[in-house]
Amino acid sequence: MRHGPSYGASLGGRYWYDDVTDTIIRENGPDMPRPAGVSIATLTSSIAGGSAQPRTPSKQTSSSLEGPWHSPGLGGQYMYDRQADQFVSPDGRRVQRPSTIARPSPTGNGGGGSAGSSSQTDVAQSPAKSPIHFNVYTAEYAGRPNHVAVFVETQESGGHSGRLFQVVGSVVRGGGGMRYEDKRAHNPVDSHSYAEGSLRKIGIVAQADLGRFRAICQAVPVPGPQLNLNSTLIDKSKPLRRCIEWTAEAVLALQEAGVLHSTA
């Protein structure tokens, strides 16, 4: 509710008090938060009898506010008052545009941008970015049989580089079994041991889910020793698990967790 008008020299002349936003609305100056030394009771009682209608300055109307705009430096989402060159938070708090932040481009709709409008952008005049996704592949490297791994094209080392998720080692008795690896890697096709034509895109992963992606891969059991020196199975009741089987299990776990998404 808005109370007023009243007059206070210390507040710059005639003003109103908005008890919803706890704001002093000044006739000849920008709005301001209620000073800590001024109680709400004092404001509401001193201007309760005012007969004049509270002003409704154009800068307070939704039609004069543009946005929403977003600025991490200002703490999130703001509307923009072009006339006053101020950002207005959802709770009505106003912040004068810092010199380090460019004046937002006009929205093109007469300044009437709303929370769901297409005018949402960054106050530094860069378009809002869509969530970043990385391509996910399986790749094979020459061997007997071929070695298989999962490659995520994060481009963290430039170009088409990324991360390789794989298990390496021996499944022969005495060889210690296989071990899990998550490491930076060049594009598999640039490897001298790459099996020509084997790079296959299997989906995408959101950048925000990359941590979960890594955790899920790490949680897939690594193959242990399973073969005797004569290549017979140590435990004939269990199928042989090597990098090929581990990769298939990891991909399935990622899909079931909703982390690996199909692009089809």
PDB file of C-alpha atoms in Angstrom:
ATOM      1  CA  MET A   1       0.000   0.000   0.000  1.00  0.00           C
ATOM      2  CA  ARG A   2       1.226   3.507  -0.809  1.00  0.00           C
ATOM      3  CA  HIS A   3       0.933   6.218   1.853  1.00  0.00           C
ATOM      4  CA  GLY A   4       1.111   9.938   1.256  1.00  0.00           C
ATOM      5  CA  PRO A   5       1.971  12.399   0.041  1.00  0.00           C
ATOM      6  CA  SER A   6       4.003  14.140   2.736  1.00  0.00           C
ATOM      7  CA  TYR A   7       6.974  16.468   2.900  1.00  0.00           C
ATOM      8  CA  GLY A   8      10.433  15.990   4.360  1.00  0.00           C
ATOM      9  CA  ALA A   9      13.417  18.197   3.668  1.00  0.00           C
ATOM     10  CA  SER A  10      15.811  15.373   4.512  1.00  0.00           C
ATOM     11  CA  LEU A  11      14.061  13.213   1.925  1.00  0.00           C
ATOM     12  CA  GLY A  12      14.277  15.835  -0.800  1.00  0.00           C
ATOM     13  CA  GLY A  13      10.788  17.335  -0.629  1.00  0.00           C
ATOM     14  CA  ARG A  14       7.436  15.700  -1.283  1.00  0.00           C
ATOM     15  CA  TYR A  15       7.354  11.925  -1.128  1.00  0.00           C
ATOM     16  CA  TRP A  16       5.188   8.821  -0.705  1.00  0.00           C
ATOM     17  CA  TYR A  17       5.935   5.653   1.233  1.00  0.00           C
ATOM     18  CA  ASP A  18       5.301   2.206  -0.270  1.00  0.00           C
ATOM     19  CA  ASP A  19       5.009  -0.323   2.575  1.00  0.00           C
ATOM     20  CA  VAL A  20       5.091  -3.292   0.165  1.00  0.00           C
ATOM     21  CA  THR A  21       8.591  -2.560  -1.143  1.00  0.00           C
ATOM     22  CA  ASP A  22       9.643  -0.481   1.926  1.00  0.00           C
ATOM     23  CA  THR A  23      10.576   2.321  -0.461  1.00  0.00           C
ATOM     24  CA  ILE A  24      10.459   6.127  -0.313  1.00  0.00           C
ATOM     25  CA  ILE A  25       9.062   7.404  -3.621  1.00  0.00           C
ATOM     26  CA  ARG A  26      10.335  10.937  -4.099  1.00  0.00           C
ATOM     27  CA  GLU A  27       8.710  13.466  -6.397  1.00  0.00           C
ATOM     28  CA  ASN A  28      11.943  15.197  -7.363  1.00  0.00           C
ATOM     29  CA  GLY A  29      14.461  12.417  -7.163  1.00  0.00           C
ATOM     30  CA  PRO A  30      15.025   8.704  -7.578  1.00  0.00           C
ATOM     31  CA  ASP A  31      13.239   6.282  -5.289  1.00  0.00           C
ATOM     32  CA  MET A  32      15.210   5.146  -2.265  1.00  0.00           C
ATOM     33  CA  PRO A  33      15.018   2.411   0.370  1.00  0.00           C
ATOM     34  CA  ARG A  34      13.599   3.505   3.710  1.00  0.00           C
ATOM     35  CA  PRO A  35      16.494   4.927   5.778  1.00  0.00           C
ATOM     36  CA  ALA A  36      17.429   2.717   8.711  1.00  0.00           C
ATOM     37  CA  GLY A  37      16.840   5.609  11.112  1.00  0.00           C
ATOM     38  CA  VAL A  38      13.249   6.182   9.963  1.00  0.00           C
ATOM     39  CA  SER A  39      10.648   3.783  11.330  1.00  0.00           C
ATOM     40  CA  ILE A  40       7.723   2.473   9.321  1.00  0.00           C
ATOM     41  CA  ALA A  41       5.337   3.720  12.010  1.00  0.00           C
ATOM     42  CA  THR A  42       6.704   7.246  11.657  1.00  0.00           C
ATOM     43  CA  LEU A  43       6.227   7.231   7.912  1.00  0.00           C
ATOM     44  CA  THR A  44       2.744   5.755   7.882  1.00  0.00           C
ATOM     45  CA  SER A  45       1.443   7.916  10.723  1.00  0.00           C
ATOM     46  CA  SER A  46       2.948  11.170   9.499  1.00  0.00           C
ATOM     47  CA  ILE A  47       1.439  10.888   6.048  1.00  0.00           C
ATOM     48  CA  ALA A  48      -1.709   8.917   6.743  1.00  0.00           C
ATOM     49  CA  GLY A  49      -3.833  12.036   6.515  1.00  0.00           C
ATOM     50  CA  GLY A  50      -2.462  13.237   3.227  1.00  0.00           C
ATOM     51  CA  SER A  51      -5.231  13.997   0.784  1.00  0.00           C
ATOM     52  CA  ALA A  52      -3.252  14.300  -2.389  1.00  0.00           C
ATOM     53  CA  GLN A  53      -3.261  11.318  -4.705  1.00  0.00           C
ATOM     54  CA  PRO A  54       0.049   9.467  -4.781  1.00  0.00           C
ATOM     55  CA  ARG A  55       1.977  10.081  -7.920  1.00  0.00           C
ATOM     56  CA  THR A  56       2.429   7.234 -10.331  1.00  0.00           C
ATOM     57  CA  PRO A  57       5.604   8.218 -12.130  1.00  0.00           C
ATOM     58  CA  SER A  58       6.041   6.788 -15.584  1.00  0.00           C
ATOM     59  CA  LYS A  59       9.236   5.071 -14.555  1.00  0.00           C
ATOM     60  CA  GLN A  60       7.258   2.942 -12.106  1.00  0.00           C
ATOM     61  CA  THR A  61       4.795   1.630 -14.684  1.00  0.00           C
ATOM     62  CA  SER A  62       5.398  -1.705 -16.330  1.00  0.00           C
ATOM     63  CA  SER A  63       5.111  -0.103 -19.778  1.00  0.00           C
ATOM     64  CA  SER A  64       8.236   1.979 -19.126  1.00  0.00           C
ATOM     65  CA  LEU A  65      10.358  -0.914 -17.923  1.00  0.00           C
ATOM     66  CA  GLU A  66      12.280  -3.038 -20.403  1.00  0.00           C
ATOM     67  CA  GLY A  67      13.407  -6.567 -19.926  1.00  0.00           C
ATOM     68  CA  PRO A  68      13.926  -8.775 -18.183  1.00  0.00           C
ATOM     69  CA  TRP A  69      17.681  -8.407 -18.443  1.00  0.00           C
ATOM     70  CA  HIS A  70      20.240 -10.619 -16.735  1.00  0.00           C
ATOM     71  CA  SER A  71      23.512  -9.640 -15.117  1.00  0.00           C
ATOM     72  CA  PRO A  72      25.561 -11.905 -12.830  1.00  0.00           C
ATOM     73  CA  GLY A  73      27.295  -8.754 -11.601  1.00  0.00           C
ATOM     74  CA  LEU A  74      23.985  -7.328 -10.410  1.00  0.00           C
ATOM     75  CA  GLY A  75      22.853 -10.569  -8.817  1.00  0.00           C
ATOM     76  CA  GLY A  76      20.541 -11.956 -11.484  1.00  0.00           C
ATOM     77  CA  GLN A  77      17.426 -10.743 -13.266  1.00  0.00           C
ATOM     78  CA  TYR A  78      16.510  -7.059 -13.517  1.00  0.00           C
ATOM     79  CA  MET A  79      14.128  -4.831 -15.449  1.00  0.00           C
ATOM     80  CA  TYR A  80      15.677  -1.705 -16.988  1.00  0.00           C
ATOM     81  CA  ASP A  81      14.378   1.877 -16.651  1.00  0.00           C
ATOM     82  CA  ARG A  82      15.916   3.647 -19.641  1.00  0.00           C
ATOM     83  CA  GLN A  83      14.736   7.116 -18.616  1.00  0.00           C
ATOM     84  CA  ALA A  84      16.394   6.873 -15.201  1.00  0.00           C
ATOM     85  CA  ASP A  85      19.211   4.607 -16.473  1.00  0.00           C
ATOM     86  CA  GLN A  86      18.539   2.209 -13.601  1.00  0.00           C
ATOM     87  CA  PHE A  87      18.070  -1.522 -13.134  1.00  0.00           C
ATOM     88  CA  VAL A  88      15.001  -2.548 -11.129  1.00  0.00           C
ATOM     89  CA  SER A  89      15.032  -5.843  -9.235  1.00  0.00           C
ATOM     90  CA  PRO A  90      11.916  -8.059  -8.894  1.00  0.00           C
ATOM     91  CA  ASP A  91      11.356  -6.639  -5.397  1.00  0.00           C
ATOM     92  CA  GLY A  92      11.425  -3.040  -6.661  1.00  0.00           C
ATOM     93  CA  ARG A  93      14.982  -2.209  -5.621  1.00  0.00           C
ATOM     94  CA  ARG A  94      16.695   0.187  -8.001  1.00  0.00           C
ATOM     95  CA  VAL A  95      20.364   0.208  -8.909  1.00  0.00           C
ATOM     96  CA  GLN A  96      21.970   2.954 -10.973  1.00  0.00           C
ATOM     97  CA  ARG A  97      23.644   1.417 -14.009  1.00  0.00           C
ATOM     98  CA  PRO A  98      27.358   1.013 -13.236  1.00  0.00           C
ATOM     99  CA  SER A  99      29.726   2.556 -15.770  1.00  0.00           C
ATOM    100  CA  THR A 100      31.241  -0.889 -16.297  1.00  0.00           C
ATOM    101  CA  ILE A 101      27.960  -2.249 -17.702  1.00  0.00           C
ATOM    102  CA  ALA A 102      26.855  -1.137 -21.155  1.00  0.00           C
ATOM    103  CA  ARG A 103      23.430   0.403 -21.576  1.00  0.00           C
ATOM    104  CA  PRO A 104      21.138  -2.415 -22.777  1.00  0.00           C
ATOM    105  CA  SER A 105      20.001  -2.288 -26.373  1.00  0.00           C
ATOM    106  CA  PRO A 106      16.365  -1.220 -26.904  1.00  0.00           C
ATOM    107  CA  THR A 107      14.018  -4.169 -26.779  1.00  0.00           C
ATOM    108  CA  GLY A 108      12.191  -3.105 -29.890  1.00  0.00           C
ATOM    109  CA  ASN A 109       8.760  -3.415 -28.275  1.00  0.00           C
ATOM    110  CA  GLY A 110       8.368   0.104 -26.900  1.00  0.00           C
ATOM    111  CA  GLY A 111      10.007  -0.760 -23.601  1.00  0.00           C
ATOM    112  CA  GLY A 112       7.316  -3.176 -22.558  1.00  0.00           C
ATOM    113  CA  GLY A 113       9.369  -6.328 -22.176  1.00  0.00           C
ATOM    114  CA  SER A 114       7.980  -8.911 -19.783  1.00  0.00           C
ATOM    115  CA  ALA A 115       9.441 -11.922 -18.006  1.00  0.00           C
ATOM    116  CA  GLY A 116       8.467 -14.229 -20.807  1.00  0.00           C
ATOM    117  CA  SER A 117       9.302 -11.943 -23.704  1.00  0.00           C
ATOM    118  CA  SER A 118      11.927 -12.491 -26.339  1.00  0.00           C
ATOM    119  CA  SER A 119      13.744  -9.372 -25.136  1.00  0.00           C
ATOM    120  CA  GLN A 120      15.602 -11.297 -22.465  1.00  0.00           C
ATOM    121  CA  THR A 121      19.343 -10.807 -22.947  1.00  0.00           C
ATOM    122  CA  ASP A 122      22.436  -9.854 -21.012  1.00  0.00           C
ATOM    123  CA  VAL A 123      22.967  -6.286 -19.864  1.00  0.00           C
ATOM    124  CA  ALA A 124      26.338  -6.390 -21.574  1.00  0.00           C
ATOM    125  CA  GLN A 125      24.318  -6.726 -24.817  1.00  0.00           C
ATOM    126  CA  SER A 126      25.253 -10.348 -25.497  1.00  0.00           C
ATOM    127  CA  PRO A 127      22.401 -12.775 -26.280  1.00  0.00           C
ATOM    128  CA  ALA A 128      21.421 -15.244 -23.577  1.00  0.00           C
ATOM    129  CA  LYS A 129      23.301 -18.445 -24.226  1.00  0.00           C
ATOM    130  CA  SER A 130      21.573 -21.775 -24.646  1.00  0.00           C
ATOM    131  CA  PRO A 131      22.817 -24.647 -22.496  1.00  0.00           C
ATOM    132  CA  ILE A 132      26.121 -25.993 -23.850  1.00  0.00           C
ATOM    133  CA  HIS A 133      26.163 -29.614 -25.017  1.00  0.00           C
ATOM    134  CA  PHE A 134      29.089 -31.817 -26.000  1.00  0.00           C
ATOM    135  CA  ASN A 135      29.051 -34.540 -28.643  1.00  0.00           C
ATOM    136  CA  VAL A 136      29.686 -38.067 -27.352  1.00  0.00           C
ATOM    137  CA  TYR A 137      31.264 -40.818 -29.458  1.00  0.00           C
ATOM    138  CA  THR A 138      32.575 -44.338 -29.249  1.00  0.00           C
ATOM    139  CA  ALA A 139      35.890 -44.940 -30.972  1.00  0.00           C
ATOM    140  CA  GLU A 140      38.051 -47.962 -31.718  1.00  0.00           C
ATOM    141  CA  TYR A 141      41.803 -48.317 -31.717  1.00  0.00           C
ATOM    142  CA  ALA A 142      43.596 -51.075 -33.632  1.00  0.00           C
ATOM    143  CA  GLY A 143      44.260 -54.242 -31.658  1.00  0.00           C
ATOM    144  CA  ARG A 144      43.389 -57.921 -31.339  1.00  0.00           C
ATOM    145  CA  PRO A 145      40.547 -57.291 -30.757  1.00  0.00           C
ATOM    146  CA  ASN A 146      40.211 -53.517 -31.231  1.00  0.00           C
ATOM    147  CA  HIS A 147      40.241 -51.361 -28.113  1.00  0.00           C
ATOM    148  CA  VAL A 148      36.969 -49.431 -27.573  1.00  0.00           C
ATOM    149  CA  ALA A 149      36.505 -46.200 -25.596  1.00  0.00           C
ATOM    150  CA  VAL A 150      34.055 -43.330 -25.056  1.00  0.00           C
ATOM    151  CA  PHE A 151      35.114 -39.884 -26.297  1.00  0.00           C
ATOM    152  CA  VAL A 152      33.431 -36.592 -25.253  1.00  0.00           C
ATOM    153  CA  GLU A 153      34.314 -33.645 -27.495  1.00  0.00           C
ATOM    154  CA  THR A 154      34.698 -30.936 -24.814  1.00  0.00           C
ATOM    155  CA  GLN A 155      37.270 -28.979 -26.879  1.00  0.00           C
ATOM    156  CA  GLU A 156      39.091 -28.214 -23.616  1.00  0.00           C
ATOM    157  CA  SER A 157      42.461 -28.349 -25.365  1.00  0.00           C
ATOM    158  CA  GLY A 158      41.224 -26.617 -28.506  1.00  0.00           C
ATOM    159  CA  GLY A 159      39.999 -27.917 -31.841  1.00  0.00           C
ATOM    160  CA  HIS A 160      38.149 -31.223 -31.609  1.00  0.00           C
ATOM    161  CA  SER A 161      39.874 -32.334 -28.414  1.00  0.00           C
ATOM    162  CA  GLY A 162      38.050 -33.714 -25.419  1.00  0.00           C
ATOM    163  CA  ARG A 163      38.093 -36.430 -22.796  1.00  0.00           C
ATOM    164  CA  LEU A 164      38.522 -40.163 -23.167  1.00  0.00           C
ATOM    165  CA  PHE A 165      36.717 -42.569 -20.833  1.00  0.00           C
ATOM    166  CA  GLN A 166      38.035 -46.114 -20.985  1.00  0.00           C
ATOM    167  CA  VAL A 167      39.427 -49.162 -19.212  1.00  0.00           C
ATOM    168  CA  VAL A 168      42.914 -50.382 -20.056  1.00  0.00           C
ATOM    169  CA  GLY A 169      45.098 -53.254 -18.904  1.00  0.00           C
ATOM    170  CA  SER A 170      45.144 -57.041 -18.985  1.00  0.00           C
ATOM    171  CA  VAL A 171      42.430 -59.559 -18.113  1.00  0.00           C
ATOM    172  CA  VAL A 172      44.957 -62.435 -18.000  1.00  0.00           C
ATOM    173  CA  ARG A 173      45.671 -64.061 -14.644  1.00  0.00           C
ATOM    174  CA  GLY A 174      48.556 -62.245 -12.963  1.00  0.00           C
ATOM    175  CA  GLY A 175      48.065 -59.141 -15.085  1.00  0.00           C
ATOM    176  CA  GLY A 176      46.240 -57.198 -12.379  1.00  0.00           C
ATOM    177  CA  GLY A 177      43.043 -56.674 -14.328  1.00  0.00           C
ATOM    178  CA  MET A 178      41.988 -53.479 -16.083  1.00  0.00           C
ATOM    179  CA  ARG A 179      41.954 -49.949 -14.682  1.00  0.00           C
ATOM    180  CA  TYR A 180      39.645 -46.996 -15.311  1.00  0.00           C
ATOM    181  CA  GLU A 181      40.892 -43.859 -17.074  1.00  0.00           C
ATOM    182  CA  ASP A 182      39.335 -40.425 -17.527  1.00  0.00           C
ATOM    183  CA  LYS A 183      41.844 -38.222 -19.317  1.00  0.00           C
ATOM    184  CA  ARG A 184      42.293 -35.395 -21.774  1.00  0.00           C
ATOM    185  CA  ALA A 185      42.704 -36.594 -25.327  1.00  0.00           C
ATOM    186  CA  HIS A 186      43.039 -35.430 -28.904  1.00  0.00           C
ATOM    187  CA  ASN A 187      40.356 -36.376 -31.381  1.00  0.00           C
ATOM    188  CA  PRO A 188      40.573 -40.177 -31.800  1.00  0.00           C
ATOM    189  CA  VAL A 189      40.911 -39.848 -35.583  1.00  0.00           C
ATOM    190  CA  ASP A 190      44.264 -38.106 -35.014  1.00  0.00           C
ATOM    191  CA  SER A 191      45.680 -41.137 -33.191  1.00  0.00           C
ATOM    192  CA  HIS A 192      48.114 -43.336 -35.107  1.00  0.00           C
ATOM    193  CA  SER A 193      46.256 -46.401 -33.797  1.00  0.00           C
ATOM    194  CA  TYR A 194      42.745 -45.173 -34.670  1.00  0.00           C
ATOM    195  CA  ALA A 195      40.668 -47.795 -36.471  1.00  0.00           C
ATOM    196  CA  GLU A 196      39.571 -46.030 -39.638  1.00  0.00           C
ATOM    197  CA  GLY A 197      35.837 -45.292 -39.814  1.00  0.00           C
ATOM    198  CA  SER A 198      35.092 -46.407 -36.253  1.00  0.00           C
ATOM    199  CA  LEU A 199      34.222 -43.009 -34.703  1.00  0.00           C
ATOM    200  CA  ARG A 200      30.470 -43.149 -34.081  1.00  0.00           C
ATOM    201  CA  LYS A 201      28.357 -40.417 -32.499  1.00  0.00           C
ATOM    202  CA  ILE A 202      26.072 -41.883 -29.842  1.00  0.00           C
ATOM    203  CA  GLY A 203      24.515 -38.731 -28.377  1.00  0.00           C
ATOM    204  CA  ILE A 204      25.176 -35.519 -26.471  1.00  0.00           C
ATOM    205  CA  VAL A 205      25.770 -34.540 -22.854  1.00  0.00           C
ATOM    206  CA  ALA A 206      25.026 -31.148 -21.305  1.00  0.00           C
ATOM    207  CA  GLN A 207      28.027 -29.321 -19.899  1.00  0.00           C
ATOM    208  CA  ALA A 208      26.166 -29.105 -16.585  1.00  0.00           C
ATOM    209  CA  ASP A 209      25.908 -32.923 -16.522  1.00  0.00           C
ATOM    210  CA  LEU A 210      29.566 -33.624 -17.260  1.00  0.00           C
ATOM    211  CA  GLY A 211      30.306 -34.245 -13.577  1.00  0.00           C
ATOM    212  CA  ARG A 212      27.535 -36.855 -13.399  1.00  0.00           C
ATOM    213  CA  PHE A 213      28.788 -38.352 -16.668  1.00  0.00           C
ATOM    214  CA  ARG A 214      32.230 -38.879 -15.155  1.00  0.00           C
ATOM    215  CA  ALA A 215      30.845 -40.289 -11.912  1.00  0.00           C
ATOM    216  CA  ILE A 216      28.631 -42.797 -13.733  1.00  0.00           C
ATOM    217  CA  CYS A 217      31.499 -44.031 -15.905  1.00  0.00           C
ATOM    218  CA  GLN A 218      33.732 -44.393 -12.865  1.00  0.00           C
ATOM    219  CA  ALA A 219      31.051 -46.420 -11.075  1.00  0.00           C
ATOM    220  CA  VAL A 220      30.891 -49.097 -13.783  1.00  0.00           C
ATOM    221  CA  PRO A 221      32.934 -52.075 -12.477  1.00  0.00           C
ATOM    222  CA  VAL A 222      36.267 -52.524 -14.233  1.00  0.00           C
ATOM    223  CA  PRO A 223      37.047 -55.981 -15.641  1.00  0.00           C
ATOM    224  CA  GLY A 224      39.358 -58.043 -13.449  1.00  0.00           C
ATOM    225  CA  PRO A 225      41.582 -61.035 -14.330  1.00  0.00           C
ATOM    226  CA  GLN A 226      39.413 -63.578 -16.194  1.00  0.00           C
ATOM    227  CA  LEU A 227      41.718 -65.646 -18.416  1.00  0.00           C
ATOM    228  CA  ASN A 228      44.268 -68.321 -17.678  1.00  0.00           C
ATOM    229  CA  LEU A 229      47.625 -68.156 -19.409  1.00  0.00           C
ATOM    230  CA  ASN A 230      46.270 -70.617 -22.004  1.00  0.00           C
ATOM    231  CA  SER A 231      43.408 -68.167 -22.752  1.00  0.00           C
ATOM    232  CA  THR A 232      40.717 -70.308 -21.103  1.00  0.00           C
ATOM    233  CA  LEU A 233      38.211 -68.670 -18.760  1.00  0.00           C
ATOM    234  CA  ILE A 234      39.053 -68.768 -15.070  1.00  0.00           C
ATOM    235  CA  ASP A 235      35.334 -68.827 -14.263  1.00  0.00           C
ATOM    236  CA  LYS A 236      33.456 -70.547 -17.090  1.00  0.00           C
ATOM    237  CA  SER A 237      30.098 -69.496 -15.602  1.00  0.00           C
ATOM    238  CA  LYS A 238      30.724 -65.825 -16.399  1.00  0.00           C
ATOM    239  CA  PRO A 239      31.077 -64.218 -19.831  1.00  0.00           C
ATOM    240  CA  LEU A 240      34.321 -62.451 -20.661  1.00  0.00           C
ATOM    241  CA  ARG A 241      34.336 -58.710 -19.934  1.00  0.00           C
ATOM    242  CA  ARG A 242      36.875 -56.435 -21.557  1.00  0.00           C
ATOM    243  CA  CYS A 243      36.892 -52.837 -22.800  1.00  0.00           C
ATOM    244  CA  ILE A 244      34.161 -53.592 -25.356  1.00  0.00           C
ATOM    245  CA  GLU A 245      31.742 -54.875 -22.736  1.00  0.00           C
ATOM    246  CA  TRP A 246      32.682 -52.144 -20.234  1.00  0.00           C
ATOM    247  CA  THR A 247      31.988 -49.439 -22.822  1.00  0.00           C
ATOM    248  CA  ALA A 248      28.576 -50.923 -23.646  1.00  0.00           C
ATOM    249  CA  GLU A 249      27.692 -51.046 -19.938  1.00  0.00           C
ATOM    250  CA  ALA A 250      28.842 -47.452 -19.393  1.00  0.00           C
ATOM    251  CA  VAL A 251      26.799 -46.164 -22.342  1.00  0.00           C
ATOM    252  CA  LEU A 252      23.690 -47.978 -21.090  1.00  0.00           C
ATOM    253  CA  ALA A 253      24.167 -46.586 -17.560  1.00  0.00           C
ATOM    254  CA  LEU A 254      24.534 -43.047 -18.940  1.00  0.00           C
ATOM    255  CA  GLN A 255      21.374 -43.403 -21.015  1.00  0.00           C
ATOM    256  CA  GLU A 256      19.349 -44.823 -18.132  1.00  0.00           C
ATOM    257  CA  ALA A 257      20.486 -41.960 -15.881  1.00  0.00           C
ATOM    258  CA  GLY A 258      19.269 -39.402 -18.427  1.00  0.00           C
ATOM    259  CA  VAL A 259      22.763 -37.971 -18.865  1.00  0.00           C
ATOM    260  CA  LEU A 260      23.464 -39.215 -22.389  1.00  0.00           C
ATOM    261  CA  HIS A 261      20.808 -37.949 -24.783  1.00  0.00           C
ATOM    262  CA  SER A 262      20.108 -39.175 -28.284  1.00  0.00           C
ATOM    263  CA  THR A 263      20.265 -36.590 -31.070  1.00  0.00           C
ATOM    264  CA  ALA A 264      17.982 -38.562 -33.367  1.00  0.00           C
TER     265      ALA A 264
END
